[in-house]
mmCIF file of C-alpha atoms and ligand atoms in Angstrom:
data_model
loop_
_atom_site.group_PDB
_atom_site.id
_atom_site.type_symbol
_atom_site.label_atom_id
_atom_site.label_comp_id
_atom_site.label_asym_id
_atom_site.label_seq_id
_atom_site.Cartn_x
_atom_site.Cartn_y
_atom_site.Cartn_z
ATOM 1 C CA UNK A 809 233.196 127.140 151.600
ATOM 2 C CA UNK A 810 233.772 126.898 155.290
ATOM 3 C CA UNK A 811 232.075 124.507 157.875
ATOM 4 C CA UNK A 812 231.245 126.217 161.318
ATOM 5 C CA UNK A 813 232.969 123.052 162.989
ATOM 6 C CA UNK A 814 236.749 122.837 162.179
ATOM 7 C CA UNK A 815 236.669 119.456 161.028
ATOM 8 C CA UNK A 816 234.634 118.576 158.130
ATOM 9 C CA UNK A 817 234.777 115.129 158.773
ATOM 10 C CA UNK A 818 232.932 115.242 162.197
ATOM 11 C CA UNK A 819 229.828 113.396 161.900
ATOM 12 C CA UNK A 820 227.350 114.073 164.583
ATOM 13 C CA UNK A 821 225.083 110.930 164.647
ATOM 14 C CA UNK A 822 222.381 112.856 165.914
ATOM 15 C CA UNK A 823 222.242 115.388 162.882
ATOM 16 C CA UNK A 824 220.649 114.634 159.647
ATOM 17 C CA UNK A 825 223.023 113.593 157.014
ATOM 18 C CA UNK A 826 221.969 116.216 154.854
ATOM 19 C CA UNK A 827 219.655 119.304 155.797
ATOM 20 C CA UNK A 828 218.399 122.101 153.989
ATOM 21 C CA UNK A 829 216.901 124.845 155.736
ATOM 22 C CA UNK A 830 214.659 127.509 154.059
ATOM 23 C CA UNK A 831 217.065 127.160 150.868
ATOM 24 C CA UNK A 832 216.092 129.624 147.996
ATOM 25 C CA UNK A 833 217.880 129.950 144.738
ATOM 26 C CA UNK A 834 217.198 132.259 141.871
ATOM 27 C CA UNK A 835 218.711 132.548 138.550
ATOM 28 C CA UNK A 836 218.313 135.920 137.186
ATOM 29 C CA UNK A 837 214.532 136.817 137.527
ATOM 30 C CA UNK A 838 213.707 133.011 137.938
ATOM 31 C CA UNK A 839 213.408 131.426 141.352
ATOM 32 C CA UNK A 840 214.180 127.954 140.967
ATOM 33 C CA UNK A 841 214.216 126.733 144.628
ATOM 34 C CA UNK A 842 211.770 128.719 146.589
ATOM 35 C CA UNK A 843 212.250 128.328 150.638
ATOM 36 C CA UNK A 844 213.130 124.534 150.562
ATOM 37 C CA UNK A 845 213.456 122.672 153.819
ATOM 38 C CA UNK A 846 213.996 119.005 154.125
ATOM 39 C CA UNK A 847 216.136 116.562 156.417
ATOM 40 C CA UNK A 848 217.724 113.382 155.129
ATOM 41 C CA UNK A 849 218.478 111.128 157.911
ATOM 42 C CA UNK A 850 221.634 109.077 158.104
ATOM 43 C CA UNK A 851 221.354 105.829 156.327
ATOM 44 C CA UNK A 852 218.139 106.660 154.407
ATOM 45 C CA UNK A 853 217.679 106.267 150.726
ATOM 46 C CA UNK A 854 215.947 109.750 149.876
ATOM 47 C CA UNK A 855 214.494 110.331 146.704
ATOM 48 C CA UNK A 856 213.623 113.759 145.304
ATOM 49 C CA UNK A 857 211.035 113.460 142.495
ATOM 50 C CA UNK A 858 210.040 116.568 140.115
ATOM 51 C CA UNK A 859 209.450 117.283 136.560
ATOM 52 C CA UNK A 860 212.153 118.255 134.125
ATOM 53 C CA UNK A 861 213.583 121.771 134.936
ATOM 54 C CA UNK A 862 212.174 121.873 138.683
ATOM 55 C CA UNK A 863 215.442 122.471 140.299
ATOM 56 C CA UNK A 864 216.481 118.731 141.171
ATOM 57 C CA UNK A 865 220.093 118.967 139.731
ATOM 58 C CA UNK A 866 220.594 122.432 141.255
ATOM 59 C CA UNK A 867 219.311 120.765 144.810
ATOM 60 C CA UNK A 868 221.937 118.317 144.737
ATOM 61 C CA UNK A 869 224.634 120.692 143.513
ATOM 62 C CA UNK A 870 223.671 123.209 146.456
ATOM 63 C CA UNK A 871 224.180 120.155 148.830
ATOM 64 C CA UNK A 872 227.689 119.601 147.475
ATOM 65 C CA UNK A 873 228.627 123.330 147.299
ATOM 66 C CA UNK A 874 228.722 123.275 143.661
ATOM 67 C CA UNK A 875 226.354 125.984 143.436
ATOM 68 C CA UNK A 876 225.472 128.536 146.243
ATOM 69 C CA UNK A 877 222.078 129.162 147.789
ATOM 70 C CA UNK A 878 221.028 132.866 147.916
ATOM 71 C CA UNK A 879 219.151 132.335 151.133
ATOM 72 C CA UNK A 880 218.840 129.439 153.703
ATOM 73 C CA UNK A 881 221.328 126.766 155.466
ATOM 74 C CA UNK A 882 222.825 123.932 154.272
ATOM 75 C CA UNK A 883 224.159 121.297 156.755
ATOM 76 C CA UNK A 884 225.963 117.985 156.247
ATOM 77 C CA UNK A 885 226.269 115.682 159.356
ATOM 78 C CA UNK A 886 225.295 118.543 161.251
ATOM 79 C CA UNK A 887 228.195 120.955 159.936
ATOM 80 C CA UNK A 888 226.886 124.317 158.136
ATOM 81 C CA UNK A 889 228.263 124.462 154.707
ATOM 82 C CA UNK A 890 229.394 127.952 153.789
ATOM 83 C CA UNK A 891 231.129 129.320 150.694
ATOM 84 C CA UNK A 892 234.440 130.747 150.668
ATOM 85 C CA UNK A 893 236.672 128.234 152.056
ATOM 86 C CA UNK A 894 237.902 125.707 149.586
ATOM 87 C CA UNK A 895 240.046 123.665 151.657
ATOM 88 C CA UNK A 896 236.804 122.465 153.855
ATOM 89 C CA UNK A 897 235.106 122.142 150.564
ATOM 90 C CA UNK A 898 237.822 119.613 149.601
ATOM 91 C CA UNK A 899 237.231 117.774 152.760
ATOM 92 C CA UNK A 900 233.534 117.696 152.560
ATOM 93 C CA UNK A 901 233.449 116.338 148.960
ATOM 94 C CA UNK A 902 235.701 113.395 150.240
ATOM 95 C CA UNK A 903 232.824 112.110 152.358
ATOM 96 C CA UNK A 904 230.132 112.737 149.569
ATOM 97 C CA UNK A 905 230.269 110.721 146.305
ATOM 98 C CA UNK A 906 228.279 112.277 143.247
ATOM 99 C CA UNK A 907 227.129 110.494 140.198
ATOM 100 C CA UNK A 908 226.343 113.050 137.813
ATOM 101 C CA UNK A 909 223.546 112.938 135.391
ATOM 102 C CA UNK A 910 225.612 112.630 132.287
ATOM 103 C CA UNK A 911 228.274 110.328 134.379
ATOM 104 C CA UNK A 912 231.025 112.867 133.623
ATOM 105 C CA UNK A 913 233.750 110.628 133.074
ATOM 106 C CA UNK A 914 237.159 112.028 132.079
ATOM 107 C CA UNK A 915 237.392 111.165 128.436
ATOM 108 C CA UNK A 916 241.307 110.876 128.245
ATOM 109 C CA UNK A 917 241.831 108.361 130.662
ATOM 110 C CA UNK A 918 240.667 104.644 131.039
ATOM 111 C CA UNK A 919 237.844 103.414 133.182
ATOM 112 C CA UNK A 920 240.039 102.054 135.688
ATOM 113 C CA UNK A 921 242.058 105.302 135.979
ATOM 114 C CA UNK A 922 238.686 107.367 136.346
ATOM 115 C CA UNK A 923 237.914 105.363 139.249
ATOM 116 C CA UNK A 924 241.296 105.317 140.475
ATOM 117 C CA UNK A 925 241.293 109.458 140.213
ATOM 118 C CA UNK A 926 239.704 110.244 143.380
ATOM 119 C CA UNK A 927 241.945 107.842 145.449
ATOM 120 C CA UNK A 928 245.201 109.304 143.850
ATOM 121 C CA UNK A 929 243.998 112.964 144.495
ATOM 122 C CA UNK A 930 242.470 112.605 147.891
ATOM 123 C CA UNK A 931 244.634 109.646 149.551
ATOM 124 C CA UNK A 932 248.217 108.675 149.994
ATOM 125 C CA UNK A 933 247.325 105.028 149.407
ATOM 126 C CA UNK A 934 250.092 102.829 147.592
ATOM 127 C CA UNK A 935 249.499 102.024 143.915
ATOM 128 C CA UNK A 936 248.801 98.349 145.112
ATOM 129 C CA UNK A 937 245.997 99.631 147.380
ATOM 130 C CA UNK A 938 244.334 101.755 144.614
ATOM 131 C CA UNK A 939 244.452 99.070 141.921
ATOM 132 C CA UNK A 940 242.847 96.815 144.570
ATOM 133 C CA UNK A 941 240.201 99.377 145.337
ATOM 134 C CA UNK A 942 239.560 100.037 141.505
ATOM 135 C CA UNK A 943 239.145 96.173 141.000
ATOM 136 C CA UNK A 944 236.700 95.880 143.641
ATOM 137 C CA UNK A 945 234.673 98.882 142.739
ATOM 138 C CA UNK A 946 234.724 97.799 139.186
ATOM 139 C CA UNK A 947 233.546 94.359 140.255
ATOM 140 C CA UNK A 948 230.852 95.742 142.366
ATOM 141 C CA UNK A 949 229.146 97.525 139.275
ATOM 142 C CA UNK A 950 229.895 94.607 137.094
ATOM 143 C CA UNK A 951 232.503 96.332 134.712
ATOM 144 C CA UNK A 952 235.885 94.027 136.031
ATOM 145 C CA UNK A 953 236.532 93.477 132.334
ATOM 146 C CA UNK A 954 236.204 97.072 131.124
ATOM 147 C CA UNK A 955 238.892 98.664 133.227
ATOM 148 C CA UNK A 956 241.121 99.154 130.084
ATOM 149 C CA UNK A 957 238.452 100.529 128.074
ATOM 150 C CA UNK A 958 238.559 104.401 127.361
ATOM 151 C CA UNK A 959 234.977 105.833 128.278
ATOM 152 C CA UNK A 960 234.031 106.620 124.672
ATOM 153 C CA UNK A 961 233.926 102.638 124.410
ATOM 154 C CA UNK A 962 231.199 102.121 126.979
ATOM 155 C CA UNK A 963 227.650 101.999 126.422
ATOM 156 C CA UNK A 964 225.289 104.368 128.350
ATOM 157 C CA UNK A 965 224.517 101.897 131.199
ATOM 158 C CA UNK A 966 228.153 100.967 131.251
ATOM 159 C CA UNK A 967 228.976 104.710 131.680
ATOM 160 C CA UNK A 968 226.779 105.336 134.370
ATOM 161 C CA UNK A 969 227.843 102.162 136.405
ATOM 162 C CA UNK A 970 231.723 103.509 135.817
ATOM 163 C CA UNK A 971 230.604 106.718 137.122
ATOM 164 C CA UNK A 972 228.818 104.972 140.226
ATOM 165 C CA UNK A 973 232.431 103.109 140.694
ATOM 166 C CA UNK A 974 234.190 106.282 140.866
ATOM 167 C CA UNK A 975 231.368 108.069 143.298
ATOM 168 C CA UNK A 976 232.094 105.025 145.594
ATOM 169 C CA UNK A 977 235.847 105.003 145.295
ATOM 170 C CA UNK A 978 236.159 106.966 148.613
ATOM 171 C CA UNK A 979 233.584 105.022 150.563
ATOM 172 C CA UNK A 980 231.705 108.030 150.969
ATOM 173 C CA UNK A 981 228.981 108.315 153.610
ATOM 174 C CA UNK A 982 226.521 110.245 151.572
ATOM 175 C CA UNK A 983 225.969 109.500 147.900
ATOM 176 C CA UNK A 984 224.180 111.975 145.641
ATOM 177 C CA UNK A 985 222.744 110.614 142.324
ATOM 178 C CA UNK A 986 221.338 112.752 139.490
ATOM 179 C CA UNK A 987 219.176 110.938 137.462
ATOM 180 C CA UNK A 988 220.332 107.416 137.574
ATOM 181 C CA UNK A 989 218.164 106.182 134.507
ATOM 182 C CA UNK A 990 218.269 109.098 132.241
ATOM 183 C CA UNK A 991 219.120 108.476 128.620
ATOM 184 C CA UNK A 992 218.910 104.415 129.488
ATOM 185 C CA UNK A 993 216.250 101.930 128.215
ATOM 186 C CA UNK A 994 214.290 100.317 130.757
ATOM 187 C CA UNK A 995 216.050 96.891 131.056
ATOM 188 C CA UNK A 996 219.424 98.872 131.591
ATOM 189 C CA UNK A 997 218.011 101.570 134.077
ATOM 190 C CA UNK A 998 216.835 98.480 135.995
ATOM 191 C CA UNK A 999 220.241 97.094 136.476
ATOM 192 C CA UNK A 1000 221.336 100.537 137.691
ATOM 193 C CA UNK A 1001 218.647 100.664 140.374
ATOM 194 C CA UNK A 1002 219.440 97.205 141.179
ATOM 195 C CA UNK A 1003 222.995 97.872 141.807
ATOM 196 C CA UNK A 1004 221.980 100.790 144.198
ATOM 197 C CA UNK A 1005 219.290 98.435 146.155
ATOM 198 C CA UNK A 1006 222.339 95.915 146.410
ATOM 199 C CA UNK A 1007 224.652 98.817 147.685
ATOM 200 C CA UNK A 1008 221.802 100.029 150.263
ATOM 201 C CA UNK A 1009 221.484 96.442 151.755
ATOM 202 C CA UNK A 1010 225.222 96.005 152.004
ATOM 203 C CA UNK A 1011 226.174 99.356 153.150
ATOM 204 C CA UNK A 1012 224.919 102.092 155.625
ATOM 205 C CA UNK A 1013 225.480 105.233 153.464
ATOM 206 C CA UNK A 1014 222.971 107.586 152.817
ATOM 207 C CA UNK A 1015 221.691 108.087 149.300
ATOM 208 C CA UNK A 1016 219.909 110.983 147.763
ATOM 209 C CA UNK A 1017 218.682 110.331 144.477
ATOM 210 C CA UNK A 1018 216.976 112.974 141.969
ATOM 211 C CA UNK A 1019 214.698 111.761 139.126
ATOM 212 C CA UNK A 1020 211.538 111.841 137.211
ATOM 213 C CA UNK A 1021 211.726 108.229 137.127
ATOM 214 C CA UNK A 1022 209.384 106.898 140.199
ATOM 215 C CA UNK A 1023 209.090 103.453 138.704
ATOM 216 C CA UNK A 1024 212.727 102.824 139.283
ATOM 217 C CA UNK A 1025 213.613 104.356 142.523
ATOM 218 C CA UNK A 1026 210.160 102.757 143.962
ATOM 219 C CA UNK A 1027 212.138 99.740 144.841
ATOM 220 C CA UNK A 1028 214.974 101.163 147.057
ATOM 221 C CA UNK A 1029 213.960 105.040 148.157
ATOM 222 C CA UNK A 1030 212.445 105.216 151.687
ATOM 223 C CA UNK A 1031 211.415 108.671 151.626
ATOM 224 C CA UNK A 1032 210.042 110.537 148.667
ATOM 225 C CA UNK A 1033 210.109 114.484 148.205
ATOM 226 C CA UNK A 1034 208.393 116.102 145.348
ATOM 227 C CA UNK A 1035 209.560 119.591 143.865
ATOM 228 C CA UNK A 1036 206.969 121.537 142.152
ATOM 229 C CA UNK A 1037 207.323 124.926 140.881
ATOM 230 C CA UNK A 1038 210.029 125.393 143.187
ATOM 231 C CA UNK A 1039 208.369 124.481 146.449
ATOM 232 C CA UNK A 1040 208.670 121.456 148.243
ATOM 233 C CA UNK A 1041 205.144 120.218 147.398
ATOM 234 C CA UNK A 1042 205.328 116.744 149.412
ATOM 235 C CA UNK A 1043 207.298 114.629 151.511
ATOM 236 C CA UNK A 1044 206.783 111.273 152.772
ATOM 237 C CA UNK A 1045 206.554 107.561 151.874
ATOM 238 C CA UNK A 1046 205.156 107.120 148.489
ATOM 239 C CA UNK A 1047 201.723 105.788 149.780
ATOM 240 C CA UNK A 1048 201.481 108.954 151.505
ATOM 241 C CA UNK A 1049 202.141 111.144 148.386
ATOM 242 C CA UNK A 1050 199.650 108.915 146.592
ATOM 243 C CA UNK A 1051 197.101 110.407 148.648
ATOM 244 C CA UNK A 1052 198.314 114.221 148.240
ATOM 245 C CA UNK A 1053 195.480 116.563 147.316
ATOM 246 C CA UNK A 1054 198.372 117.914 144.482
ATOM 247 C CA UNK A 1055 197.659 116.312 141.547
ATOM 248 C CA UNK A 1056 201.370 116.446 140.329
ATOM 249 C CA UNK A 1057 202.358 114.776 143.688
ATOM 250 C CA UNK A 1058 199.880 111.951 142.757
ATOM 251 C CA UNK A 1059 201.004 111.481 139.419
ATOM 252 C CA UNK A 1060 204.528 111.297 140.217
ATOM 253 C CA UNK A 1061 203.875 109.042 143.104
ATOM 254 C CA UNK A 1062 202.138 106.757 140.734
ATOM 255 C CA UNK A 1063 204.643 106.938 138.117
ATOM 256 C CA UNK A 1064 202.469 108.353 135.314
ATOM 257 C CA UNK A 1065 204.596 111.327 134.885
ATOM 258 C CA UNK A 1066 207.958 110.985 132.767
HETATM 259 N N1 ADP B 2566 223.872 127.594 136.522
HETATM 260 C C1 ADP B 2566 222.682 127.852 136.067
HETATM 261 N N2 ADP B 2566 222.451 129.338 135.405
HETATM 262 C C2 ADP B 2566 221.340 129.748 135.201
HETATM 263 N N3 ADP B 2566 220.282 128.949 135.256
HETATM 264 C C3 ADP B 2566 220.274 127.708 135.628
HETATM 265 C C4 ADP B 2566 221.604 127.246 135.924
HETATM 266 N N4 ADP B 2566 221.597 125.712 136.488
HETATM 267 C C5 ADP B 2566 220.267 125.471 136.268
HETATM 268 N N5 ADP B 2566 219.448 126.539 135.836
HETATM 269 C C6 ADP B 2566 217.983 126.712 135.585
HETATM 270 O O1 ADP B 2566 217.503 126.309 136.872
HETATM 271 C C7 ADP B 2566 216.362 125.416 136.526
HETATM 272 C C8 ADP B 2566 216.346 124.143 137.342
HETATM 273 O O2 ADP B 2566 217.409 123.567 136.667
HETATM 274 P P1 ADP B 2566 217.657 121.820 137.033
HETATM 275 O O3 ADP B 2566 218.076 121.639 138.631
HETATM 276 O O4 ADP B 2566 218.684 121.365 136.344
HETATM 277 O O5 ADP B 2566 216.436 120.871 136.545
HETATM 278 P P2 ADP B 2566 215.965 119.484 136.725
HETATM 279 O O6 ADP B 2566 214.933 119.371 137.734
HETATM 280 O O7 ADP B 2566 215.523 119.076 135.385
HETATM 281 O O8 ADP B 2566 217.337 118.764 137.205
HETATM 282 C C9 ADP B 2566 216.144 125.233 135.097
HETATM 283 O O9 ADP B 2566 215.277 126.227 134.623
HETATM 284 C C10 ADP B 2566 217.744 125.520 134.856
HETATM 285 O O10 ADP B 2566 217.614 126.171 133.180
HETATM 286 MG MG1 MG B 2567 218.655 117.768 136.493
#
């Protein structure tokens, strides 16, 4: 991956935080994303809704360069993301936190070490500083007492929160979150959404959340996009989506599609 600018950290305030321009992606015969264009403004909480298998996870992975689009352009803070330059990819990933659907914690190290991992890998911070940030992040997700536990000892909700703490460790300017509530009961899911809401109120980072769970994201997302059959079927406020002529969009906006 290579960015057109030499410095991946260059953030043009005029540019959208994330921009997809005519992005298409096929796997074999199957077109998963078909000519998707969208812009996520800096500081915005942007939610991509869609049924299972509509390409939500693929979209996020394209944004962070884990999957290469077949066509179209991806820009992060105005810098075009191109494959082939690993060094720039590493720089880019430092400014983007990614919470995977399954939290993807490293099983063989403690919760605290999971959160410390990106700090050890990408910064030259002292051990003391790292420990302070880890404490701070675990506190933010209400896991201050679980730092010494192993990931296997955590419940589903705790794993998500630990994954969130790790995604926040480098204070990314963009947070990508894949299905914050998948596999969680309603109450636990609400706790995760409350944490994201608090985060949104206290920081100005951009959030892109993909989910099929409209009920949960309603309380904190500003803009909603709907993926349907590989196309971007709608983009706007939830109210605007509720007036769409497309029944899938209306259903997702109403939260009746799960
Ligand atoms: N690496 C891959 N290789 C082949 N097919 C894939 C790959 N990743 C995703 N797909 C397919 O792309 C489609 C969209 O997947 P995904 O983005 O995971 O959907 P979701 O909206 O549920 O997150 C699915 O049909 C999935 O099987
Ligand atoms: Mg998915």
